[in-house]
Coordinates of C-alpha atoms and ligand atoms in Angstrom, one line a residue:
X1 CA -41.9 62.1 -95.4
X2 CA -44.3 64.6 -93.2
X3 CA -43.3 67.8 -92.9
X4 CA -45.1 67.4 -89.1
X5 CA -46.3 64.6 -87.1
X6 CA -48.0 64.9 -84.2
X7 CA -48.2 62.0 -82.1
X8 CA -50.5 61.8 -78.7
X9 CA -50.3 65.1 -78.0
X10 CA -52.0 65.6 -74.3
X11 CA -53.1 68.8 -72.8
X12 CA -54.5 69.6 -69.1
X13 CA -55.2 72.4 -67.3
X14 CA -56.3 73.1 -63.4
X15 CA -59.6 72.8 -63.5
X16 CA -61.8 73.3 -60.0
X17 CA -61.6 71.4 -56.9
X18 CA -58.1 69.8 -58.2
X19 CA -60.0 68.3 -61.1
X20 CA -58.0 68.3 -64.4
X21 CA -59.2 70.1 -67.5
X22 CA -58.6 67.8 -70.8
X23 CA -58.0 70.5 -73.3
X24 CA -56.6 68.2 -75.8
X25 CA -56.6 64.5 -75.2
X26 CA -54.2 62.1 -77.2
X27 CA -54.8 64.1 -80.7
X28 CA -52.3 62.2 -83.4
X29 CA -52.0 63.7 -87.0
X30 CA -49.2 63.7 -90.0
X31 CA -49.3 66.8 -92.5
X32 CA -47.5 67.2 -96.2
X33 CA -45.3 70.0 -97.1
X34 CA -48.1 72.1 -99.0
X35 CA -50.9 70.9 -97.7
X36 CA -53.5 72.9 -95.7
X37 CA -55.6 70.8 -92.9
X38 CA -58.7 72.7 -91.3
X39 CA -59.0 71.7 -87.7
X40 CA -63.1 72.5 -87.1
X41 CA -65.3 72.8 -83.5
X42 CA -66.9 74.2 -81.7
X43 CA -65.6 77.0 -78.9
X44 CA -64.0 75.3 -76.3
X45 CA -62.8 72.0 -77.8
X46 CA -59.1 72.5 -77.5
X47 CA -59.0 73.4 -81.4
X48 CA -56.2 76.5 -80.4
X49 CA -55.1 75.0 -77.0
X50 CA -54.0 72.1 -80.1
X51 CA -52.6 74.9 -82.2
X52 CA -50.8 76.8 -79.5
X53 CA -49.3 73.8 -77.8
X54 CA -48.2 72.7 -81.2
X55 CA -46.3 75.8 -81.5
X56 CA -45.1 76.1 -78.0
X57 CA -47.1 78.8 -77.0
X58 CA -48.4 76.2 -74.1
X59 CA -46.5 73.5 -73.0
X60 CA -48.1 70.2 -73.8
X61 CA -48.1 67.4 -70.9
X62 CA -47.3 64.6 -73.3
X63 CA -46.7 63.7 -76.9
X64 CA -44.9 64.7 -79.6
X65 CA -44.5 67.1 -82.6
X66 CA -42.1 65.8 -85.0
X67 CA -41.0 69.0 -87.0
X68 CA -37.6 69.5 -89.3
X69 CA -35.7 66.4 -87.3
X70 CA -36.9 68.2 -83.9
X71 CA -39.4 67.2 -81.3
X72 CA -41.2 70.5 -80.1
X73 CA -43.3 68.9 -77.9
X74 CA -39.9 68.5 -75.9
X75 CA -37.1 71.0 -77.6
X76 CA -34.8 73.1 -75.5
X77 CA -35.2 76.6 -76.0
X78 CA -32.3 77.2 -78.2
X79 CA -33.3 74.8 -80.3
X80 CA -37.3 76.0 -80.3
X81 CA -35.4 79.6 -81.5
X82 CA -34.6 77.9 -84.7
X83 CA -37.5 75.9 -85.6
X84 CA -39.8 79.0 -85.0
X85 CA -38.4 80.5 -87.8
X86 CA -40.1 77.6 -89.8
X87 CA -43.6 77.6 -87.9
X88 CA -45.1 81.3 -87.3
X89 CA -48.7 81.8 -85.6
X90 CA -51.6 83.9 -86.8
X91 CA -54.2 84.9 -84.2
X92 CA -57.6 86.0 -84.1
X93 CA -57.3 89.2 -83.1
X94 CA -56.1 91.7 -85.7
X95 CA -56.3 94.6 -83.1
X96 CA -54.7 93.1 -80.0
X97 CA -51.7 91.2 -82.3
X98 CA -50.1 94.0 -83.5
X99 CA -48.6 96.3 -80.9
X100 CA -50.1 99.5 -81.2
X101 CA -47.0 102.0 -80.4
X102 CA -44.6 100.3 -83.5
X103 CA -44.9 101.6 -86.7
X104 CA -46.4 99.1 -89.5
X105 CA -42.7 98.8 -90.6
X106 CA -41.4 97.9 -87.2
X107 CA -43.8 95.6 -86.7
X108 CA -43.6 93.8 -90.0
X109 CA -39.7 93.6 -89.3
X110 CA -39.9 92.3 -85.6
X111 CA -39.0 88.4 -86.6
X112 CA -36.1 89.8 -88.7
X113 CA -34.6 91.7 -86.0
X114 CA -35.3 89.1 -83.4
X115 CA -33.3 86.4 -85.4
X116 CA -30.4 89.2 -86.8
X117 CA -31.6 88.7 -90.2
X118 CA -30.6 91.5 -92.6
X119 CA -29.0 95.0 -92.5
X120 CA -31.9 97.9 -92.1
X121 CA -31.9 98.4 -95.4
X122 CA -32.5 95.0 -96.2
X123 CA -35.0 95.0 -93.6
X124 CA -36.9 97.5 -94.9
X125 CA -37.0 96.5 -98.7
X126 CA -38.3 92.8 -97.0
X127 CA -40.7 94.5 -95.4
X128 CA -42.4 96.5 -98.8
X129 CA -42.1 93.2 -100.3
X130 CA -44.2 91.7 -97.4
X131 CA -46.6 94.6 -97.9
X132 CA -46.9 94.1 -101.7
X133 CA -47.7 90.0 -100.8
X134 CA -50.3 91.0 -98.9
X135 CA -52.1 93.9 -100.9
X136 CA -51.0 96.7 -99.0
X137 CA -49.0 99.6 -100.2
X138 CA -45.5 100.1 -99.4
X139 CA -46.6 104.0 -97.8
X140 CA -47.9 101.5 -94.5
X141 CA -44.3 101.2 -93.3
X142 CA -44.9 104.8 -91.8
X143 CA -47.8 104.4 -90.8
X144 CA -49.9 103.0 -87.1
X145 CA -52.1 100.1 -87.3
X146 CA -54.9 101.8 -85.7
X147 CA -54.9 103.6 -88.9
X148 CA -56.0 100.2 -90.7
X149 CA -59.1 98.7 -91.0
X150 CA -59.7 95.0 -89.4
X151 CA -58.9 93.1 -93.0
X152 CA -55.6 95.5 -93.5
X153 CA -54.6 94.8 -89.7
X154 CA -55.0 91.1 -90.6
X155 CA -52.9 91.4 -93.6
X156 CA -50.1 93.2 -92.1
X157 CA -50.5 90.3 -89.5
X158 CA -50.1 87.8 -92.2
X159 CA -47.0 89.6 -93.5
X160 CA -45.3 89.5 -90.4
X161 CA -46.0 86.1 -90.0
X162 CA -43.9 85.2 -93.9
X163 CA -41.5 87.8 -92.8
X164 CA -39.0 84.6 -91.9
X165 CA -40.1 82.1 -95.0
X166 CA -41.8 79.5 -93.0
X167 CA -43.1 76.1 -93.7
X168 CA -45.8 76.7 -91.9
X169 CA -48.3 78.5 -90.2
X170 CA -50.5 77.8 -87.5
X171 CA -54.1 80.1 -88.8
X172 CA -55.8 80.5 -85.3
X173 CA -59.4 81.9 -85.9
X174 CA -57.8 84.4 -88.2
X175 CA -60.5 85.5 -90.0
X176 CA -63.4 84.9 -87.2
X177 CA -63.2 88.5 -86.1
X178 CA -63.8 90.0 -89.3
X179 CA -67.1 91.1 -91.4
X180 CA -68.1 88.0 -93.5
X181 CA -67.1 90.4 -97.1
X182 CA -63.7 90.3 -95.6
X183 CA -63.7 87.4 -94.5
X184 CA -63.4 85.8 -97.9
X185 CA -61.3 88.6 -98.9
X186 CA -58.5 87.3 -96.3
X187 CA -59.4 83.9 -97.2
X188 CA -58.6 84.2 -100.6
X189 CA -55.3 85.8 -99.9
X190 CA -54.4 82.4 -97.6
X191 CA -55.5 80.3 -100.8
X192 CA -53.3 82.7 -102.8
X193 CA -50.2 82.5 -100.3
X194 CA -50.6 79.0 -100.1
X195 CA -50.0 78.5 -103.8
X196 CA -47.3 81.2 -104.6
X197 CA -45.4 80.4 -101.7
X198 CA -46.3 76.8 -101.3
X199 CA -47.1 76.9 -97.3
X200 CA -48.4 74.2 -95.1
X201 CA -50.8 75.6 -93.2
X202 CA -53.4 74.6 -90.0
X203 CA -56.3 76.3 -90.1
X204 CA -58.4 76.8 -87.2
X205 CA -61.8 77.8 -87.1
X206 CA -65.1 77.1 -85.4
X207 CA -67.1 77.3 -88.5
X208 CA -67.2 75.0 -91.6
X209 CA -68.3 77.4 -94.0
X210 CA -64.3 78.9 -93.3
X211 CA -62.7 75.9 -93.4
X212 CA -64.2 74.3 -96.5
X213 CA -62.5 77.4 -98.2
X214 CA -59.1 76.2 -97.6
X215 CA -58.6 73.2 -96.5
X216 CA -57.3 70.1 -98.2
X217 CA -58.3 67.8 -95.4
X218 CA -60.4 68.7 -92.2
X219 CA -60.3 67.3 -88.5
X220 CA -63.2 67.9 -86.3
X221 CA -62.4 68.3 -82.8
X222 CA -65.2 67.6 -79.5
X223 CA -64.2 67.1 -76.0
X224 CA -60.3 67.9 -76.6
X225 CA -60.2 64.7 -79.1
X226 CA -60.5 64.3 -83.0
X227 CA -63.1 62.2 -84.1
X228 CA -63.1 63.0 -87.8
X229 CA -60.2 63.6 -90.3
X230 CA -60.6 63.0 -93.8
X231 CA -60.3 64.8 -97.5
X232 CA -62.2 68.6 -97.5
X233 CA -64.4 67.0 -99.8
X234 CA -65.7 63.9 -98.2
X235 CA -66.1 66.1 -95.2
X236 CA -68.1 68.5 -96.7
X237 CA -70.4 66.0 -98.3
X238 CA -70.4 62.6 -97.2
X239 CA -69.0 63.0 -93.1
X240 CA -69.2 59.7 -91.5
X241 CA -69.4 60.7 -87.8
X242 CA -72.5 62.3 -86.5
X243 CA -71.5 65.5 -84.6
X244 CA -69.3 66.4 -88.0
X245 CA -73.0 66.0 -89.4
X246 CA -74.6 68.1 -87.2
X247 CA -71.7 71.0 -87.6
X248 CA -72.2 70.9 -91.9
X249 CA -76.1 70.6 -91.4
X250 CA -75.6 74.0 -89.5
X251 CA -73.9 75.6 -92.4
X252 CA -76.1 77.8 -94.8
X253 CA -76.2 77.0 -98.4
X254 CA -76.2 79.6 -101.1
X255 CA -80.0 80.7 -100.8
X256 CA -80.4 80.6 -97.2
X257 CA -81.5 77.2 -96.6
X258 CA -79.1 74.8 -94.4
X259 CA -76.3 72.3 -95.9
X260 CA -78.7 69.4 -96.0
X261 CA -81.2 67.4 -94.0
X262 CA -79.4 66.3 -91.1
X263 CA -80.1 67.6 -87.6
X264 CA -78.4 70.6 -85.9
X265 CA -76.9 69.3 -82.8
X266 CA -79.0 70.7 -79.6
X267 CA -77.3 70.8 -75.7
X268 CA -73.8 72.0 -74.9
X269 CA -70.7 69.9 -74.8
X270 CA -70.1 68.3 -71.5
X271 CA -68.3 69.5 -68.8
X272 CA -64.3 68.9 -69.8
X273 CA -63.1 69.0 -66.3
X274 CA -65.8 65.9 -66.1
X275 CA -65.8 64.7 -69.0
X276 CA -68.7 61.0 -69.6
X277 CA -67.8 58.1 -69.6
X278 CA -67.6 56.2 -74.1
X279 CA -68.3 58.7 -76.6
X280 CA -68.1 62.1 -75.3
X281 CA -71.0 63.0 -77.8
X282 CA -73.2 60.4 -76.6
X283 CA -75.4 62.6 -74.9
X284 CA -76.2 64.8 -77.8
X285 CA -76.1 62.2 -80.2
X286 CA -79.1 61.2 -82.4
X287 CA -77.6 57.9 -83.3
X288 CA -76.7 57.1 -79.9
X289 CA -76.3 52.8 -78.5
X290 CA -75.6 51.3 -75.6
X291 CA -72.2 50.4 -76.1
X292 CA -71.9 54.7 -76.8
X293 CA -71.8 55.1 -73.4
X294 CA -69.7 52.8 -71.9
X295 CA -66.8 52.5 -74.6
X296 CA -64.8 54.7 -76.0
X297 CA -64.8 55.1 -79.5
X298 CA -61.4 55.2 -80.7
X299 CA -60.3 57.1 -84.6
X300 CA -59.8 54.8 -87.0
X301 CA -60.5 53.7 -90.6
X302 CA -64.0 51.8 -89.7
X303 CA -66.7 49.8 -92.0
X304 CA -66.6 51.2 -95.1
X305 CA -64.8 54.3 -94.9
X306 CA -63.4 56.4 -97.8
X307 CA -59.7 56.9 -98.7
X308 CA -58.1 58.9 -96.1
X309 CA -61.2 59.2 -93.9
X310 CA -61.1 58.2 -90.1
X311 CA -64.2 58.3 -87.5
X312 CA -64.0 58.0 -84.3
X313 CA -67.7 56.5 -83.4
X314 CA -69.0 52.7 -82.6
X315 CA -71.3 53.1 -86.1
X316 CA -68.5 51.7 -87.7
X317 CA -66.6 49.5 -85.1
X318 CA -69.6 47.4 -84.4
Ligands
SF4_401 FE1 -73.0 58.8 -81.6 FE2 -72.2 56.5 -80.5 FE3 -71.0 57.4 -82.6 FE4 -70.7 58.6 -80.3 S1 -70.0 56.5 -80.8 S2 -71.0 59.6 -82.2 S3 -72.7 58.4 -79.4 S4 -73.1 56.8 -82.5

């Protein structure tokens, strides 16, 4: 059984002159307990509008998110109380997550207080074990966290985020405001997490090169829809679907050249409040047809494609 399935989830905002904004458009995935899945685009594809509605943070306009027996897509608040405790967020900003006036300690403790869990003392001994998790000393308790770097900010944001034991968390850019040294520093505490704990966890990011590190599988996201989900693996070496091309040819290699010989996609995305008519990429594309931009391209296995991996591009439906 998944441990989430996320069926036609639909997101819209108010966009100008009473148009409607597709943030996320009918985006349908399943996760295992354990298994991390990279969710990859570029900035403004509805990547965390998919993240936060998932978690509640937005309300989604239709769909559903089948978590622990629950839909959260449609939960009562009472009941969203509960499930939190088994889906925590971590956001991209280390300095504006963590409220400035709380001690480290208080802040670490916040989801224990919030759901009653724990006497202070019991609290507190949670909290050094949090700190020890995530490489920091147990001394932090006491102190601000404008007296941590960006990396240690991020860690004590990952420990408050395990402070309730969840299944999983929602990684939302979590590492794109950092220095690329600690980047992979925080990257290989998520891989390390992720084993001794044995989280589930979806991991934003706008950049490949991030998400390779971590992921089991990878969607790629354009225009509020997937069109590409498949093993890290395939992704990274043999992606089917020409904008996920594009997005690994722009990722150095070791040694400064780029991944391989594909073109780098050129143009911006179209406008979402106005989005084109068929394949949303069809006017960036290099492999671009005819039927591109009339139909639709809808995700699916395709001509050809490897075990687990689905496209979303008339290449392989015609
Ligand atoms: Fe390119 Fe057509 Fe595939 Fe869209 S459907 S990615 S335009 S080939």
């Amino acid at each position: 059984m998944s441990l989430i399935d996320v069926r036609h989830l639909t997101k819209t905002f108010p966009g100008p002159n009473g148009t409607r904004v597709q943030a996320v458009s009918d985006v349908s995935f399943s996760m295992e307990e354990g298994e991390v899945l990279g969710v990859v685009g570029e900035s403004g594809c509805g990547k965390s509008t998919l993240g936060h509605s998932i978690v509640r943070l937005i309300e989604p306009d239709a769909g559903e998110v089948a978590f622990g027996g629950l839909d959260l897509a449609k939960a009562r608040k009472a009941e969203l109380k509960h499930s939190r405790r088994d889906i925590q967020i971590i956001f991209q900003d280390p300095f504006g997550s963590l409220n400035p006036r709380h001690k480290v300690g208080h802040v670490i403790a916040e989801p224990l207080i919030v759901h009653r869990i724990g006497t202070r003392p019991e609290r507190l001994a949670r909290v050094k074990e949090l700190l020890d998790l995530v490489g920091l000393p147990a001394e932090a308790v006491d102190r601000y966290p404008h007296e941590f770097s960006g990396g240690q900010r991020q860690r004590i944001a990952i420990a408050r985020a395990l402070a309730l034991n969840p299944k999983l968390i929602v990684a939302d850019e979590s590492v794109s405001a950092l220095d690329v040294s600690i980047q992979s520093q925080i990257l290989n505490l998520i891989a390390e997490l992720r084993e001794k704990l044995g989280l589930s966890i979806i991991f934003i990011s706008h950049d490949l090169s991030v998400i390779r590190h971590v992921s089991d599988r990878i969607a790629v996201m354009y225009l509020g829809r997937l069109v590409e989900i498949g093993p890290a693996a395939q992704i990274m070496t043999d992606p089917r679907h020409p904008y996920t091309q594009a997005l690994l040819a722009a990722v150095p290699k070791i040694g400064g050249d780029r991944h391989a010989a594909r073109p780098i996609v050129t143009g911006e995305p179209p406008d979402p409040a106005n989005p084109p008519q068929g394949c949303a990429f069809h006017g960036r594309c290099p492999k671009v047809m005819e039927i591109c931009r009339r139909t639709r391209p809808e995700l699916g296995a395709g001509n050809g494609a490897p075990a687990g991996s689905e496209t979303a591009c008339h290449l392989y439906t015609t």
